[in-house]
Short mmCIF file of C-alpha atoms in Angstrom, two decimals:
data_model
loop_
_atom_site.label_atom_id
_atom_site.label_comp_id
_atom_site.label_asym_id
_atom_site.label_seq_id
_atom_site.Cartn_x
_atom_site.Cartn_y
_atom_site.Cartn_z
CA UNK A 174 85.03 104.89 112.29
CA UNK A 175 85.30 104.64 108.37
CA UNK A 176 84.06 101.14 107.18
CA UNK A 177 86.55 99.46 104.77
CA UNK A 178 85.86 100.16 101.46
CA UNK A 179 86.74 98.63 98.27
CA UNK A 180 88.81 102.01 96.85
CA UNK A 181 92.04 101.35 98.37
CA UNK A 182 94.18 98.25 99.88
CA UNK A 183 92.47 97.48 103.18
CA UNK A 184 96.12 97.62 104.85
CA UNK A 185 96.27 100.94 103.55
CA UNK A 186 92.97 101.96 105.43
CA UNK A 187 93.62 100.36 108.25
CA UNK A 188 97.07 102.64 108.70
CA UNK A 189 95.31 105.60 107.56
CA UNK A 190 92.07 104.73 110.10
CA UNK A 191 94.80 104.28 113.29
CA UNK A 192 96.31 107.56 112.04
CA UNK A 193 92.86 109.32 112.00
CA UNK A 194 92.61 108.04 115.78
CA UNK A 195 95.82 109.69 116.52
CA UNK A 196 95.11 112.80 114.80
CA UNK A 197 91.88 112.54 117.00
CA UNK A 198 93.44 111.58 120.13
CA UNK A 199 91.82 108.86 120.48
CA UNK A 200 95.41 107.07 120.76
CA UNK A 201 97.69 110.32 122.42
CA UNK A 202 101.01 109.60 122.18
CA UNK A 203 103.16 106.98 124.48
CA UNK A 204 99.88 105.34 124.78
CA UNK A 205 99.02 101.75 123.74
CA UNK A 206 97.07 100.76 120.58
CA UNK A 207 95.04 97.72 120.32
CA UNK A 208 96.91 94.61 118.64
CA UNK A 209 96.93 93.45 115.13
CA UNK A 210 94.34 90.98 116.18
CA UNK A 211 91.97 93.24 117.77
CA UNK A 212 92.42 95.24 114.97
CA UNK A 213 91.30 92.39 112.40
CA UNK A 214 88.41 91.54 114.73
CA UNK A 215 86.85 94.51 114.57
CA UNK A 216 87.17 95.40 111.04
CA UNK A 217 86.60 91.69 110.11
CA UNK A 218 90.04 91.33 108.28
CA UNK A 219 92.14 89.12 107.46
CA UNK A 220 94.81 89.44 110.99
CA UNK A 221 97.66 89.52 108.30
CA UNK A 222 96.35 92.49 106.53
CA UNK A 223 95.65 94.48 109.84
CA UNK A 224 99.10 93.71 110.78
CA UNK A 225 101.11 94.91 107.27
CA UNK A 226 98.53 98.46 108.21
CA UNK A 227 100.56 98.35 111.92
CA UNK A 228 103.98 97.68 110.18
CA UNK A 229 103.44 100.41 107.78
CA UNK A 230 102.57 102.85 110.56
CA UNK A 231 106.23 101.11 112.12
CA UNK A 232 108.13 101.71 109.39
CA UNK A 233 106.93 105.60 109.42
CA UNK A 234 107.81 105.97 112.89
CA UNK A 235 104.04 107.17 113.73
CA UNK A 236 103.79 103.50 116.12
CA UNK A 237 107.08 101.60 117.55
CA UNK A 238 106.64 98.20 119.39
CA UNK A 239 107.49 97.67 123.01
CA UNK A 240 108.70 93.69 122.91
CA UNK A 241 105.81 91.43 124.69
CA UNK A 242 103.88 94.58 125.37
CA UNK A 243 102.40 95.87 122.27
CA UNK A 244 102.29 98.99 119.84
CA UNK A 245 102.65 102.83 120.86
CA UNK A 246 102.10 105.70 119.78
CA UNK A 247 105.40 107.24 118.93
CA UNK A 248 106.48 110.40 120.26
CA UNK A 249 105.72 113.50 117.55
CA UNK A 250 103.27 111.31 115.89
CA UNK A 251 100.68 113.50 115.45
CA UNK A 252 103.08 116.50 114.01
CA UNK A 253 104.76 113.59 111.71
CA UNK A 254 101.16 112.67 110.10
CA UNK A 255 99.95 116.51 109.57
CA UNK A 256 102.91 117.23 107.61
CA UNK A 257 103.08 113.90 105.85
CA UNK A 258 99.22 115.10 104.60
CA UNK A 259 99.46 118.63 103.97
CA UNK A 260 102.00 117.55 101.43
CA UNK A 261 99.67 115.12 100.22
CA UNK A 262 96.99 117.22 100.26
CA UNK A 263 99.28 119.82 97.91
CA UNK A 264 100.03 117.00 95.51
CA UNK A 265 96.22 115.57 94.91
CA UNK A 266 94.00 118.90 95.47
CA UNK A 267 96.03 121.37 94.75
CA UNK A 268 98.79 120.84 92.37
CA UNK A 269 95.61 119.65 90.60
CA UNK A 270 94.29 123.12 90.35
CA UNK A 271 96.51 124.56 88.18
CA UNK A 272 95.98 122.39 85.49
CA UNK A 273 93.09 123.62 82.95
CA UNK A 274 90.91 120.70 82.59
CA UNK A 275 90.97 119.63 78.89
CA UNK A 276 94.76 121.20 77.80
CA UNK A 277 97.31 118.79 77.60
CA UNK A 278 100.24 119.05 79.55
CA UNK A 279 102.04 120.80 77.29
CA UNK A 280 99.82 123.80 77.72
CA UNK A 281 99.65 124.14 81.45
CA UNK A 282 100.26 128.09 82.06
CA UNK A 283 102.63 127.81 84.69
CA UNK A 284 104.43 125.21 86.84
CA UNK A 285 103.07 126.06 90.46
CA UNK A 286 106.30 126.28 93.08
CA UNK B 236 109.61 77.05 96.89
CA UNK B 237 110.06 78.25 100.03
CA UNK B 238 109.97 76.59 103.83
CA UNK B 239 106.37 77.49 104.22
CA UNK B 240 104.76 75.80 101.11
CA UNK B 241 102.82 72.88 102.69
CA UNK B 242 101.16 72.34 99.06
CA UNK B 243 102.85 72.44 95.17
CA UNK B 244 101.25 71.23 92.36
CA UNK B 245 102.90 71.20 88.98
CA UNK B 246 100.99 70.72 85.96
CA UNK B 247 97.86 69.11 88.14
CA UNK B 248 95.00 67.75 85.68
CA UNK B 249 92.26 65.61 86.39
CA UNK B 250 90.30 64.03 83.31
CA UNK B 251 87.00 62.96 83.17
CA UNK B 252 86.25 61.57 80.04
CA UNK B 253 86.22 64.50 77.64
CA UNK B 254 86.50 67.31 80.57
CA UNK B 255 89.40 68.46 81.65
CA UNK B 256 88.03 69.16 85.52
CA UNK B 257 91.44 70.48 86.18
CA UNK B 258 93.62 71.36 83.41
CA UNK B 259 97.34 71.99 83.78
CA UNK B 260 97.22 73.62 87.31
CA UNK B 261 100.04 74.57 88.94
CA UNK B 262 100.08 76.28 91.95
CA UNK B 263 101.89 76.45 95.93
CA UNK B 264 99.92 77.01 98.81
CA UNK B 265 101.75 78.30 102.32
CA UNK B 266 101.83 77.85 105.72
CA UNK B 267 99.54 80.05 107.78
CA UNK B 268 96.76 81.67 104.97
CA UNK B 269 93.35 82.75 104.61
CA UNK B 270 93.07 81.27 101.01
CA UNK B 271 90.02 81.97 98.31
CA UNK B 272 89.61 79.47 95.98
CA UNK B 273 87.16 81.35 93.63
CA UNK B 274 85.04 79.74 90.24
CA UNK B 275 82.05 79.36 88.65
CA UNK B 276 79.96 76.31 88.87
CA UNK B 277 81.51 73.24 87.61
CA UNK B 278 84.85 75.12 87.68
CA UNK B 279 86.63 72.34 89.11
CA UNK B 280 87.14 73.90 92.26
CA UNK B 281 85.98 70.55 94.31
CA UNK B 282 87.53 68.34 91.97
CA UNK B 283 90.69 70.47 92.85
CA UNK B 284 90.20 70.36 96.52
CA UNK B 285 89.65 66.03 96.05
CA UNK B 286 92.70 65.81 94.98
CA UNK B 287 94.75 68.01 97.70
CA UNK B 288 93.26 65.47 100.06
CA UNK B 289 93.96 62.51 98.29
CA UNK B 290 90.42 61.62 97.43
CA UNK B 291 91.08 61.39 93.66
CA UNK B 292 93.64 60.79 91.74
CA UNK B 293 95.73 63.05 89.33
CA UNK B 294 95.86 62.38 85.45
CA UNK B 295 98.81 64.02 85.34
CA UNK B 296 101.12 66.39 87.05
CA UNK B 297 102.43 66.41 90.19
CA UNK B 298 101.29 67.03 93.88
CA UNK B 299 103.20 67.03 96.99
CA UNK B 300 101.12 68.31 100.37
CA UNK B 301 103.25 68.49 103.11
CA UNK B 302 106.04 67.07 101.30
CA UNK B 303 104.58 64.22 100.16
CA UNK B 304 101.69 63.04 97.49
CA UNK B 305 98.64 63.00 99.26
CA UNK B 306 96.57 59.70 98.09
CA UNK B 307 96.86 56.75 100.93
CA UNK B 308 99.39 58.63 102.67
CA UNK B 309 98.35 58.89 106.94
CA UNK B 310 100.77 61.24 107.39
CA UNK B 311 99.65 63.52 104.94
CA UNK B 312 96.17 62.71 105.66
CA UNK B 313 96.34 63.44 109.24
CA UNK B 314 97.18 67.25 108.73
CA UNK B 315 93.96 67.72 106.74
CA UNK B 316 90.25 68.49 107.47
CA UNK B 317 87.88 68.73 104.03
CA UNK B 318 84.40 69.95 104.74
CA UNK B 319 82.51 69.59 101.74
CA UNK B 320 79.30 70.82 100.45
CA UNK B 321 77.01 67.69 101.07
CA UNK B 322 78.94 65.82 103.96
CA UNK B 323 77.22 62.23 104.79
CA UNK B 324 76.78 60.49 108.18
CA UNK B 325 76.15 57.79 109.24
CA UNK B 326 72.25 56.79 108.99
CA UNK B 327 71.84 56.89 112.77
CA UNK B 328 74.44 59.29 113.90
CA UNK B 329 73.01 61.93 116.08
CA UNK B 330 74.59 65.60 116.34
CA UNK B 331 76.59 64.72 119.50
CA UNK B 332 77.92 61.60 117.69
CA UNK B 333 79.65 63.73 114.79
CA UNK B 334 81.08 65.39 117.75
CA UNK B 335 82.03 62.73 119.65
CA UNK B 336 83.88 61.06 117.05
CA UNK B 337 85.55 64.04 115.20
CA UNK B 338 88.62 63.72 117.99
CA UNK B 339 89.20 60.66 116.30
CA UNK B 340 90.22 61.94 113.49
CA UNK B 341 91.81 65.54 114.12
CA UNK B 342 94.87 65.01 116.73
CA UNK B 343 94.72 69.33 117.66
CA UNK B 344 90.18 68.87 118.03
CA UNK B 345 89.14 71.74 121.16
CA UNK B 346 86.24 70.00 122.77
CA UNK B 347 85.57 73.30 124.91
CA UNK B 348 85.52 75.30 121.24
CA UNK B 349 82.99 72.60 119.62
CA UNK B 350 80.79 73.27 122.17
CA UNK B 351 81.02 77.16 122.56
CA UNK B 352 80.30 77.16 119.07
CA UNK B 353 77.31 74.60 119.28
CA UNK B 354 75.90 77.52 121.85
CA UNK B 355 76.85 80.28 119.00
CA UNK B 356 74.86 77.99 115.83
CA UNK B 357 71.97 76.56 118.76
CA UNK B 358 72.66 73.14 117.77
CA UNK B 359 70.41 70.50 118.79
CA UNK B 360 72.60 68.08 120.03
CA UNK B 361 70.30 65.07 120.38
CA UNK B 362 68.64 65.73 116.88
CA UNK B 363 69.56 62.50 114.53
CA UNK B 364 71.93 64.07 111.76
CA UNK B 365 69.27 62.95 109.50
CA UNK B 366 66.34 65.19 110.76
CA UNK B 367 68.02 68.29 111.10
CA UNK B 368 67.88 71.30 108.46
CA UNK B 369 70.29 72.17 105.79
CA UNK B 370 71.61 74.95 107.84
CA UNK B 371 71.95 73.10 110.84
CA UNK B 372 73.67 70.32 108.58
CA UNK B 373 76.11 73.13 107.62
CA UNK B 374 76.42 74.39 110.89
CA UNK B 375 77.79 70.89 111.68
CA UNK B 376 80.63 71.21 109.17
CA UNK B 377 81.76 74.32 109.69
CA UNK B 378 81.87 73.35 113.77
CA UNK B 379 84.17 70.21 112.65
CA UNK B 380 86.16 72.28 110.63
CA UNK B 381 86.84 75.09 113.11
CA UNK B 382 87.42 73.09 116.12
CA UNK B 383 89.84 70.60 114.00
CA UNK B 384 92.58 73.09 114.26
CA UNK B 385 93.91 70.75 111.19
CA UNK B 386 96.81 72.61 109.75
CA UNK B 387 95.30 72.57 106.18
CA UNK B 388 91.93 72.72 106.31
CA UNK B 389 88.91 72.81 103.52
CA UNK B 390 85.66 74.68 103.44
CA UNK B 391 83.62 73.66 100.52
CA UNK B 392 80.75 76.06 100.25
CA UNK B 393 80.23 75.93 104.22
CA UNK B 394 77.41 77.99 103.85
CA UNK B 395 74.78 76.34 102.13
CA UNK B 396 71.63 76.86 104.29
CA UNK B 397 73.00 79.05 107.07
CA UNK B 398 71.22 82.34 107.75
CA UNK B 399 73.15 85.44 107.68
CA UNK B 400 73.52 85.14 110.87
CA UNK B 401 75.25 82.24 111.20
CA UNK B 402 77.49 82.84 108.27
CA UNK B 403 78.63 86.32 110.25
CA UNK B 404 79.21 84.12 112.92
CA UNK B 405 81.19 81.71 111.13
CA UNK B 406 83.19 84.54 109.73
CA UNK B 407 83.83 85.83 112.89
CA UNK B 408 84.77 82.92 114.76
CA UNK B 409 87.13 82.20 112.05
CA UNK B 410 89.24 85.22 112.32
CA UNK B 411 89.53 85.31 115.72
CA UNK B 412 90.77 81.61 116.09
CA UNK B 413 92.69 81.68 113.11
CA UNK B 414 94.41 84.55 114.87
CA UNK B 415 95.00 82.64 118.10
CA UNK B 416 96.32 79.23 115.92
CA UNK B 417 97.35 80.15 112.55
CA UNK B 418 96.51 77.25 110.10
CA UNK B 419 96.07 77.34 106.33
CA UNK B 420 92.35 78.04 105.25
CA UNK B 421 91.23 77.28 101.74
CA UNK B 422 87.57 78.69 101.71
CA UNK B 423 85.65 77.42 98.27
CA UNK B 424 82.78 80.22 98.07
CA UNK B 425 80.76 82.09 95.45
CA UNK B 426 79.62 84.61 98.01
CA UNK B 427 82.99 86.14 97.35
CA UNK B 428 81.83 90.08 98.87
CA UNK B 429 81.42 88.29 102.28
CA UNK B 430 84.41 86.52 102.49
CA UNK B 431 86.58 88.99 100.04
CA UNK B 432 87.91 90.94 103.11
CA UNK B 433 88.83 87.78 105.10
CA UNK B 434 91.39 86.48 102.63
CA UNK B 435 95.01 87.14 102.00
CA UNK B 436 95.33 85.45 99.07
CA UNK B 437 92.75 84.46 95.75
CA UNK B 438 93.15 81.40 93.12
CA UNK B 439 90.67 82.27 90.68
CA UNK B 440 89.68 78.69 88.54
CA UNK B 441 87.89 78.75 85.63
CA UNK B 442 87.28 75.45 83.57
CA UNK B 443 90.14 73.91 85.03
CA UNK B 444 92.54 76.25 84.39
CA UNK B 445 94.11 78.54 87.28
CA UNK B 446 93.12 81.89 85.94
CA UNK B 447 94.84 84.09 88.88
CA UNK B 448 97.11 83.40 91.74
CA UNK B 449 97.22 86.84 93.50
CA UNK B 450 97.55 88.46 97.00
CA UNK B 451 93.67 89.82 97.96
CA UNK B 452 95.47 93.18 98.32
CA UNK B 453 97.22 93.47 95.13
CA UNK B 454 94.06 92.15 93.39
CA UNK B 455 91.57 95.08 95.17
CA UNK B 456 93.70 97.60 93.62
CA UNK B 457 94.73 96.03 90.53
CA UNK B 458 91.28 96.60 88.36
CA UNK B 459 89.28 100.56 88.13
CA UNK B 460 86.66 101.38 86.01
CA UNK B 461 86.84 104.40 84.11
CA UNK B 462 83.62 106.26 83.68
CA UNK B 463 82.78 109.17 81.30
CA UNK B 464 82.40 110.42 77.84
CA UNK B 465 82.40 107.71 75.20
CA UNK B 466 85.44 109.95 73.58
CA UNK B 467 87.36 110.86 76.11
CA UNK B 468 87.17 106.99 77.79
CA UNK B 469 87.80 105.40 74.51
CA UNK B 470 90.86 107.92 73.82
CA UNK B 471 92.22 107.03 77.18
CA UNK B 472 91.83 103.86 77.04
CA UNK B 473 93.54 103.03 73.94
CA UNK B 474 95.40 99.72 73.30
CA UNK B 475 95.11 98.63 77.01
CA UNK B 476 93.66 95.31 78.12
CA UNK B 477 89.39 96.08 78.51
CA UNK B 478 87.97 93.38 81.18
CA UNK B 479 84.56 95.03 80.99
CA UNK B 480 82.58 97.40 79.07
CA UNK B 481 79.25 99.00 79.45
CA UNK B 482 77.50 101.57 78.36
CA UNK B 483 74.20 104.19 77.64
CA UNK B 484 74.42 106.96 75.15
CA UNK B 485 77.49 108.80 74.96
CA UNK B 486 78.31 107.56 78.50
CA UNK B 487 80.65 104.30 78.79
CA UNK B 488 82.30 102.36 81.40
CA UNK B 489 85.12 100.62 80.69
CA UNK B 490 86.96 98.14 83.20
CA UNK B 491 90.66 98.04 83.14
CA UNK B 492 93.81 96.55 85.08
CA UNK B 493 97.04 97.95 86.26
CA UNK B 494 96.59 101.92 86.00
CA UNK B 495 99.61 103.91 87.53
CA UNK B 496 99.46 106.63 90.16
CA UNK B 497 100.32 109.49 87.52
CA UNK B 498 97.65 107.28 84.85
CA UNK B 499 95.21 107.83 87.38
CA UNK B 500 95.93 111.34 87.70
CA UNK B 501 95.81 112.33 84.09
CA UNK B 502 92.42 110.10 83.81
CA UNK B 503 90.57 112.41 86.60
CA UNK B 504 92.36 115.64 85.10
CA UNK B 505 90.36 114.58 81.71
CA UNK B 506 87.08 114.23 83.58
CA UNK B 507 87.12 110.87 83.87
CA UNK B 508 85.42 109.15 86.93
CA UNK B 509 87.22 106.79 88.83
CA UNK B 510 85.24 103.35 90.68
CA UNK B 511 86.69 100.54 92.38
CA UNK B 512 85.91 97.29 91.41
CA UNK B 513 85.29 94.73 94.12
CA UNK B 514 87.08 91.25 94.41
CA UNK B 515 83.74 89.43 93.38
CA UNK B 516 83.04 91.93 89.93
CA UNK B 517 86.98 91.29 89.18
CA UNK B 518 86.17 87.53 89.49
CA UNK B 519 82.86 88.28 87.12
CA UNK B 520 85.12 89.94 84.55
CA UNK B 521 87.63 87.85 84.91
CA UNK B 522 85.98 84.30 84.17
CA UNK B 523 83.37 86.23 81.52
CA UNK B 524 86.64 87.05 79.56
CA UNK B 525 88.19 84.03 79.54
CA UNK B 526 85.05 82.61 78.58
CA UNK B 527 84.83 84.96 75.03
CA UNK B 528 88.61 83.53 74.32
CA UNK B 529 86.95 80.17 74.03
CA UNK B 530 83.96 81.28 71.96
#
């Protein structure tokens, strides 16, 4: 487990550290994650932070609620968050790459496709 | 306004004399938050929190909490629990007699949780309230505010005197029953890097004045500090609002607000370094800078 750092929105880790899990399979898929509550708990959040982290993770399709039960792992969840950061991966490392450090924009060699 | 403020103040200010304690605040609280209210010493965050529960009077402004002004009012009263910095007892009150009597007060007070959480601080029940340490003192406090349940409750510096121990387990004990009966929490602190990821929301005072009134998690990303070259910082930098700057040699720091994605992005391409800045340094900056527009 990462320990919430200061970087980022701590909703933001908290998706990103439940994704991690999945990637892991820690959480395989159809299975049942712990609640928003459990969640703040253990990371010592605030249990309305930890649940806009669980909503954003909704709203992607990675976790889907079962009413009165709790959250799941969606179905292609795991495929859904490799692609989702390859891309990323392209647009922060990458893309990066092909810029020469000090030229301006203007002077970039090539636009990378 | 919406359904869920339980507090609005318009134009609150509280004169003593020559100080302004609280100058021209206006704020809302809502239902169900984990609130900061952040300041230096002599900031006017108790004077502040004395009036939200109708222990002082206004100058001026306006203040409804729970619909209604505050002062003399039992229904207002009723709904609150203040525990403040240097709470007094009665002279012969003994730890179980604070205890005893709190249900008096707070309609929603959880015997069973008062005394889980005397086990959790090892209270000594039958110590007289005058004999026992300033931790234990504070221990007391935060035990009357937790197991209140009120539905707007204060913490005044809880702290003062508890281990760091005890503070973790206040924390702790907190979240987890805050999560099992939401309330509203206003939590008056200077240890803001404990209690920073416990809050949802931040009021930032500073001599009087409400100096920010922000979500905790638009705030953490809101501020970066840009290290690197004198130059190349300076050039980036430009014309944009500078809370902070620091620096040794050619090498300078410089603390800014509300950088973009792409900004962000073109800063690192230009080999400038990139550091977060924590709730409690953005507090620092904050009230140092209002402090140079008085100077």
């Amino acid at each position: 487990m990462n320990p919430i750092t200061e970087a980022r929105a701590i909703f933001l880790q908290i998706a990103e550290q439940i994704e991690n899990d999945i990637l892991s399979g820690a959480h395989p898929e159809e299975t049942q994650v712990p609640s928003t509550n459990e969640f703040a708990a253990f990371h010592r959040i605030n249990p309305a932070t930890a649940a806009k982290g669980v909503n954003l993770l909704v709203d992607r399709g990675i976790l889907y609620k079962k009413r009165g039960i709790g959250m799941f792992v969606a179905e292609g969840a795991r495929a859904r968050i490799m692609a989702t950061r390859r891309e990323d991966f392209r647009e922060q490392y990458v893309l990066p790459c092909w810029r020469k450090p000090t030229s301006s924009a203007s002077a970039r060699p090539r636009s990378p496709t | 306004m919406t359904d869920d403020t339980i507090v609005q103040a318009a134009g609150l200010t509280r004169r003593f004399g020559d100080v302004l304690a609280v100058d021209d605040a206006s704020f809302e609280l809502q239902a169900d938050r984990i609130y900061g209210l952040l300041g230096r010493n002599g900031a006017g965050k108790t004077t502040l929190m004395h009036l939200l529960t109708g222990q002082d009077f206004p100058s001026a402004g306006a203040l409804e909490v729970f619909g209604h002004a505050p002062a003399e009012n039992a229904h207002v009263l009723q709904q609150l629990c203040f525990i403040k910095e240097s709470q007094r007892y009665p002279d012969d009150f003994r730890v179980k007699h604070v205890l005893r009597s709190a249900p008096w007060f707070f309609e929603n007070w959880d015997a069973d949780f008062a005394e889980q959480l005397v086990d959790d601080f090892q209270l000594p029940l039958n110590r007289r309230i005058k004999k026992v340490s300033r931790g234990q003192l504070s221990a007391v406090g935060v035990i009357v505010g937790l197991a209140s349940r009120a539905p707007l409750t204060f913490f005044d510096e809880p702290y003062l005197g508890l281990d760091a121990v005890a503070r973790q387990t206040f924390y702790d004990r907190l979240l987890a029953d805050y999560a099992e009966h939401p309330r509203t929490v206003v939590l008056s602190t200077h240890l803001i890097d404990e209690v920073a990821d416990l809050l949802e929301h931040v009021l930032v005072i500073d001599r009087g004045r409400i100096i920010l009134d922000e979500g905790a998690d638009e705030l953490r990303e809101s501020a970066t500090t840009l290290v690197g070259a004198r130059a190349t910082v300076d050039a980036f930098v430009g014309a944009r609002d500078v809370l902070h700057r620091d620096g040794i040699g050619g090498l300078t720091s410089v603390t800014v607000t509300g950088l973009t994605a792409p900004e962000r992005r073109e800063a690192t391409a230009s080999g400038i370094e990139l550091a977060p800045v924590s709730l409690q340094q953005l507090v620092v900056h904050l009230t140092r800078s209002s402090e140079k527009e008085f100077a």
